[in-house]
Short mmCIF file of C-alpha atoms in Angstrom, two decimals:
data_model
loop_
_atom_site.label_atom_id
_atom_site.label_comp_id
_atom_site.label_asym_id
_atom_site.label_seq_id
_atom_site.Cartn_x
_atom_site.Cartn_y
_atom_site.Cartn_z
CA MET A 1 0.00 0.00 0.00
CA LYS A 2 1.48 3.32 -1.11
CA LYS A 3 0.71 6.44 0.93
CA ASP A 4 1.01 9.98 -0.49
CA VAL A 5 -0.11 13.45 0.51
CA ILE A 6 -2.02 15.67 -1.94
CA THR A 7 -2.21 19.36 -1.17
CA ALA A 8 -3.04 20.97 -4.53
CA ARG A 9 -6.49 21.17 -6.07
CA SER A 10 -4.86 21.01 -9.51
CA ASN A 11 -3.34 17.61 -8.81
CA PRO A 12 -4.14 15.18 -11.69
CA LYS A 13 -5.45 12.60 -9.21
CA ILE A 14 -7.99 15.11 -7.90
CA LYS A 15 -9.08 16.06 -11.41
CA GLU A 16 -9.52 12.39 -12.30
CA LEU A 17 -11.53 11.77 -9.13
CA LYS A 18 -13.90 14.63 -9.94
CA GLU A 19 -14.39 13.26 -13.46
CA LEU A 20 -15.19 9.81 -12.14
CA THR A 21 -17.70 11.28 -9.69
CA ASN A 22 -19.49 13.49 -12.19
CA ASN A 23 -19.18 11.74 -15.54
CA ARG A 24 -20.70 8.40 -16.51
CA ALA A 25 -18.59 8.16 -19.65
CA ALA A 26 -15.40 8.69 -17.64
CA ARG A 27 -16.39 5.88 -15.28
CA ARG A 28 -17.07 3.50 -18.16
CA SER A 29 -13.83 4.42 -19.92
CA ALA A 30 -11.72 3.87 -16.80
CA GLY A 31 -13.68 0.89 -15.53
CA LEU A 32 -13.79 2.60 -12.15
CA PHE A 33 -16.46 4.05 -9.88
CA VAL A 34 -16.43 6.18 -6.74
CA CYS A 35 -17.58 5.36 -3.20
CA ASP A 36 -18.09 8.33 -0.90
CA GLY A 37 -18.35 7.92 2.88
CA VAL A 38 -17.25 5.48 5.56
CA ARG A 39 -20.16 3.04 5.24
CA LEU A 40 -20.03 2.69 1.47
CA CYS A 41 -16.24 2.38 1.29
CA LYS A 42 -16.26 -0.25 4.03
CA ASP A 43 -19.08 -2.20 2.37
CA ALA A 44 -17.12 -2.23 -0.90
CA ALA A 45 -13.99 -3.55 0.80
CA LEU A 46 -15.89 -6.21 2.77
CA SER A 47 -17.67 -7.29 -0.43
CA ASN A 48 -14.29 -8.00 -2.07
CA ILE A 49 -14.62 -5.12 -4.50
CA LYS A 50 -11.13 -4.22 -5.73
CA ILE A 51 -10.20 -0.85 -4.22
CA GLN A 52 -7.80 1.10 -6.39
CA SER A 53 -7.25 4.33 -4.44
CA VAL A 54 -8.41 5.85 -1.17
CA PHE A 55 -8.56 9.59 -0.52
CA ILE A 56 -8.85 10.35 3.18
CA THR A 57 -8.42 13.23 5.63
CA GLU A 58 -6.43 12.99 8.85
CA LYS A 59 -9.58 13.91 10.76
CA CYS A 60 -11.48 10.99 9.25
CA LEU A 61 -8.70 8.54 10.02
CA GLU A 62 -8.64 9.72 13.62
CA LYS A 63 -12.43 9.54 14.04
CA TYR A 64 -13.15 6.32 12.11
CA SER A 65 -9.86 4.41 12.41
CA SER A 66 -11.43 1.00 13.05
CA GLU A 67 -14.18 1.44 10.42
CA VAL A 68 -11.76 2.35 7.61
CA GLU A 69 -9.09 -0.23 8.46
CA ASP A 70 -10.34 -2.75 5.89
CA VAL A 71 -10.56 -0.09 3.21
CA LEU A 72 -7.02 1.15 3.75
CA SER A 73 -5.51 -2.32 3.96
CA SER A 74 -7.11 -3.46 0.69
CA ALA A 75 -6.29 -0.34 -1.36
CA GLN A 76 -3.47 -0.12 -3.89
CA ASN A 77 -2.89 3.54 -3.05
CA VAL A 78 -3.79 5.83 -0.15
CA TYR A 79 -3.77 9.61 -0.52
CA PHE A 80 -4.14 11.99 2.41
CA VAL A 81 -5.95 15.19 1.46
CA SER A 82 -7.05 18.37 3.20
CA GLU A 83 -10.61 19.08 4.33
CA ASP A 84 -10.92 21.66 1.55
CA ILE A 85 -9.94 19.19 -1.15
CA MET A 86 -12.33 16.61 0.28
CA LYS A 87 -15.19 19.11 0.05
CA LEU A 88 -14.17 19.84 -3.53
CA VAL A 89 -14.33 16.23 -4.70
CA SER A 90 -17.15 14.89 -2.53
CA ASP A 91 -20.66 14.55 -3.94
CA THR A 92 -22.18 15.03 -0.46
CA VAL A 93 -23.02 18.22 1.44
CA SER A 94 -21.15 17.13 4.59
CA PRO A 95 -18.42 14.67 3.57
CA GLN A 96 -17.15 12.22 6.17
CA GLY A 97 -13.64 12.52 4.83
CA ILE A 98 -13.08 9.32 2.83
CA ILE A 99 -13.59 8.50 -0.84
CA CYS A 100 -12.34 5.49 -2.73
CA THR A 101 -12.16 4.50 -6.38
CA ALA A 102 -12.96 0.87 -7.14
CA GLN A 103 -13.05 -1.46 -10.11
CA MET A 104 -16.39 -2.15 -11.76
CA GLU A 105 -17.66 -5.72 -11.66
CA THR A 106 -18.68 -7.37 -14.93
CA GLY A 107 -22.11 -8.12 -13.45
CA ASN A 108 -23.68 -11.30 -14.76
CA PHE A 109 -25.66 -14.31 -13.62
CA GLU A 110 -27.54 -17.27 -15.04
CA PHE A 111 -31.32 -17.41 -14.71
CA GLN A 112 -32.54 -20.37 -12.67
CA LYS A 113 -36.04 -21.82 -12.88
CA GLY A 114 -38.02 -21.24 -9.69
CA GLU A 115 -36.12 -18.10 -8.69
CA LYS A 116 -37.51 -14.58 -8.56
CA TYR A 117 -36.11 -11.64 -10.46
CA ILE A 118 -37.00 -8.05 -11.25
CA ALA A 119 -36.02 -6.15 -14.37
CA LEU A 120 -35.79 -2.36 -14.56
CA ASP A 121 -36.75 -0.92 -17.92
CA GLY A 122 -35.14 2.52 -18.17
CA VAL A 123 -35.41 3.65 -14.52
CA GLN A 124 -33.84 7.13 -14.56
CA ASN A 125 -33.75 8.44 -11.01
CA PRO A 126 -30.59 7.34 -9.13
CA ASP A 127 -32.32 7.53 -5.75
CA ASN A 128 -35.07 5.23 -7.04
CA LEU A 129 -32.52 2.84 -8.53
CA GLY A 130 -30.54 2.59 -5.31
CA ALA A 131 -33.65 2.18 -3.17
CA ILE A 132 -34.96 -0.61 -5.44
CA ILE A 133 -31.68 -2.53 -5.18
CA ARG A 134 -31.66 -2.12 -1.40
CA THR A 135 -35.25 -3.38 -1.11
CA ALA A 136 -34.50 -6.29 -3.44
CA GLU A 137 -31.76 -7.49 -1.11
CA ALA A 138 -33.95 -7.04 1.96
CA LEU A 139 -36.83 -9.05 0.48
CA GLY A 140 -34.70 -11.84 -0.95
CA ILE A 141 -35.01 -11.20 -4.68
CA ASP A 142 -32.59 -13.51 -6.51
CA GLY A 143 -31.30 -11.04 -9.09
CA ILE A 144 -31.89 -7.74 -10.89
CA VAL A 145 -31.77 -7.08 -14.63
CA ILE A 146 -31.09 -3.44 -15.50
CA SER A 147 -31.77 -2.16 -19.00
CA GLY A 148 -31.06 1.47 -19.89
CA GLY A 149 -31.75 4.35 -17.56
CA CYS A 150 -29.50 5.49 -14.74
CA ASP A 151 -25.94 4.24 -14.31
CA ILE A 152 -25.79 1.79 -11.40
CA TYR A 153 -22.47 3.41 -10.46
CA ASN A 154 -23.98 6.88 -10.14
CA PRO A 155 -22.83 8.13 -6.70
CA LYS A 156 -26.41 8.88 -5.62
CA ALA A 157 -27.58 5.40 -6.65
CA LEU A 158 -24.69 3.83 -4.74
CA ARG A 159 -25.54 5.76 -1.57
CA ALA A 160 -29.24 5.00 -1.84
CA SER A 161 -28.47 1.29 -2.17
CA MET A 162 -26.63 1.40 1.18
CA GLY A 163 -24.10 -1.12 -0.14
CA SER A 164 -26.67 -3.57 -1.51
CA ILE A 165 -25.32 -2.98 -5.02
CA PHE A 166 -22.16 -4.84 -3.97
CA ARG A 167 -24.07 -7.89 -2.79
CA MET A 168 -27.01 -8.27 -5.20
CA PRO A 169 -26.57 -10.21 -8.46
CA VAL A 170 -27.02 -7.58 -11.17
CA LEU A 171 -27.14 -8.18 -14.91
CA GLN A 172 -26.95 -5.18 -17.25
CA ALA A 173 -28.87 -5.89 -20.44
CA SER A 174 -28.61 -3.99 -23.70
CA ASN A 175 -31.67 -5.85 -25.01
CA LEU A 176 -34.27 -6.58 -22.34
CA SER A 177 -36.57 -8.51 -24.66
CA GLU A 178 -33.81 -11.05 -25.31
CA ARG A 179 -33.36 -11.59 -21.56
CA ILE A 180 -37.10 -12.07 -21.17
CA GLU A 181 -37.01 -14.72 -23.89
CA GLU A 182 -34.18 -16.48 -22.02
CA CYS A 183 -36.41 -16.67 -18.96
CA LYS A 184 -39.35 -18.02 -20.92
CA LEU A 185 -37.23 -20.73 -22.54
CA ILE A 186 -36.37 -22.23 -19.15
CA GLY A 187 -39.90 -21.93 -17.78
CA ILE A 188 -39.70 -18.67 -15.82
CA HIS A 189 -43.00 -16.75 -15.97
CA THR A 190 -42.54 -13.14 -17.13
CA PHE A 191 -44.72 -10.18 -16.17
CA ALA A 192 -44.84 -6.52 -17.16
CA SER A 193 -46.04 -4.21 -14.39
CA VAL A 194 -48.41 -1.62 -15.84
CA VAL A 195 -51.01 0.93 -14.79
CA SER A 196 -54.07 -0.62 -16.40
CA GLY A 197 -57.45 -1.89 -15.36
CA ASP A 198 -57.07 -4.73 -17.87
CA ALA A 199 -54.02 -6.22 -16.13
CA GLU A 200 -54.07 -8.84 -13.37
CA ASP A 201 -54.30 -7.61 -9.79
CA ILE A 202 -50.78 -8.33 -8.49
CA SER A 203 -52.12 -9.14 -5.02
CA LYS A 204 -54.03 -12.05 -6.56
CA THR A 205 -51.19 -13.32 -8.74
CA SER A 206 -49.11 -16.33 -7.73
CA PHE A 207 -45.34 -16.16 -8.07
CA SER A 208 -44.67 -19.43 -6.23
CA ASP A 209 -43.08 -21.06 -9.29
CA GLY A 210 -40.63 -18.19 -9.79
CA ALA A 211 -40.95 -15.16 -12.02
CA LEU A 212 -39.38 -12.13 -13.63
CA VAL A 213 -41.36 -8.91 -13.20
CA VAL A 214 -40.46 -5.83 -15.25
CA ILE A 215 -40.74 -2.38 -13.64
CA GLY A 216 -40.81 0.59 -15.97
CA ASN A 217 -39.47 4.07 -16.43
CA GLU A 218 -40.78 6.76 -14.06
CA GLY A 219 -42.47 8.73 -16.82
CA ASN A 220 -43.39 6.20 -19.48
CA GLY A 221 -43.61 2.88 -17.67
CA VAL A 222 -42.65 -0.40 -19.33
CA SER A 223 -42.02 0.01 -23.06
CA VAL A 224 -44.54 -1.49 -25.48
CA GLU A 225 -41.85 -3.79 -26.89
CA THR A 226 -41.07 -5.15 -23.45
CA GLN A 227 -44.75 -5.53 -22.56
CA ASN A 228 -45.25 -7.58 -25.71
CA ALA A 229 -42.28 -9.78 -24.84
CA CYS A 230 -43.74 -10.70 -21.43
CA ASP A 231 -46.25 -13.49 -20.86
CA ARG A 232 -48.66 -11.45 -18.74
CA LYS A 233 -49.34 -8.01 -17.30
CA VAL A 234 -49.86 -7.17 -13.62
CA THR A 235 -50.96 -4.00 -11.90
CA ILE A 236 -51.11 -2.53 -8.40
CA VAL A 237 -54.76 -1.78 -7.74
CA MET A 238 -54.95 1.67 -6.13
CA LYS A 239 -57.73 3.33 -4.18
CA GLY A 240 -58.73 6.93 -3.72
CA ARG A 241 -57.52 9.37 -6.34
CA ALA A 242 -53.98 8.05 -6.60
CA GLU A 243 -53.18 7.30 -10.23
CA SER A 244 -49.60 6.07 -9.96
CA LEU A 245 -46.64 5.44 -7.65
CA ASN A 246 -43.00 6.29 -8.19
CA ALA A 247 -40.71 3.50 -9.32
CA ALA A 248 -39.24 2.81 -5.87
CA GLN A 249 -42.64 2.64 -4.18
CA ALA A 250 -44.14 0.44 -6.89
CA SER A 251 -41.11 -1.83 -6.85
CA SER A 252 -41.35 -2.34 -3.09
CA ILE A 253 -44.99 -3.46 -3.39
CA ILE A 254 -44.23 -5.69 -6.38
CA MET A 255 -41.30 -7.39 -4.66
CA TRP A 256 -43.31 -7.86 -1.47
CA GLU A 257 -46.06 -9.57 -3.45
CA MET A 258 -43.49 -11.72 -5.24
CA THR A 259 -41.87 -12.96 -2.04
CA LYS A 260 -44.65 -13.05 0.55
#
């Protein structure tokens, strides 16, 4: 582990860190993403994510020495930075004083008959994406297929997932319809979640044999192409004047119904 001190805002390492934080294309090009905060950095290290570099303040090391021990010991490089530089590169209002860069995982899994999956069709909001992944882990969903929409390595999505992104099987799909066909070929029932009175009431639908349920974009829902690829359509029957739920809320209800 190599330790260095960075004092200048113009340091190339600081510029690169800011790019990785703010730019999806930069993350993809480098194959790296950014974890901000003690909890997220520690979760990454404990989940055997390869930590490339750690940026930390002396104050953070003093306050959270035991919590960051695993992060520091697993990193290739450790850079000590000032509080001002940490505020410059952090994506949070009140940074805890530690940020790490880590290698992206390839993210893949094989569908298994009898298991339960969700697929996200163009979910755009990073807070929604992170919350869905966190709920999926909590409820025991077997895997998540992500097609289009927000980058799973968006800093806000990572924070909202509370580390679940490192533990949940995630498959990123360029063609969701093809993945749905894969499920159907091995006997996994596929469902599109829609807002429609013609769809099945999800509370009366059985998922006991395993299933893949598609959850759509916040504004447009599940695409027509994806709906057509699925076997059936399900809906959350709502009362009062409520016409829709946001993606995270709808996903929580859907996953609860799938696993109850």
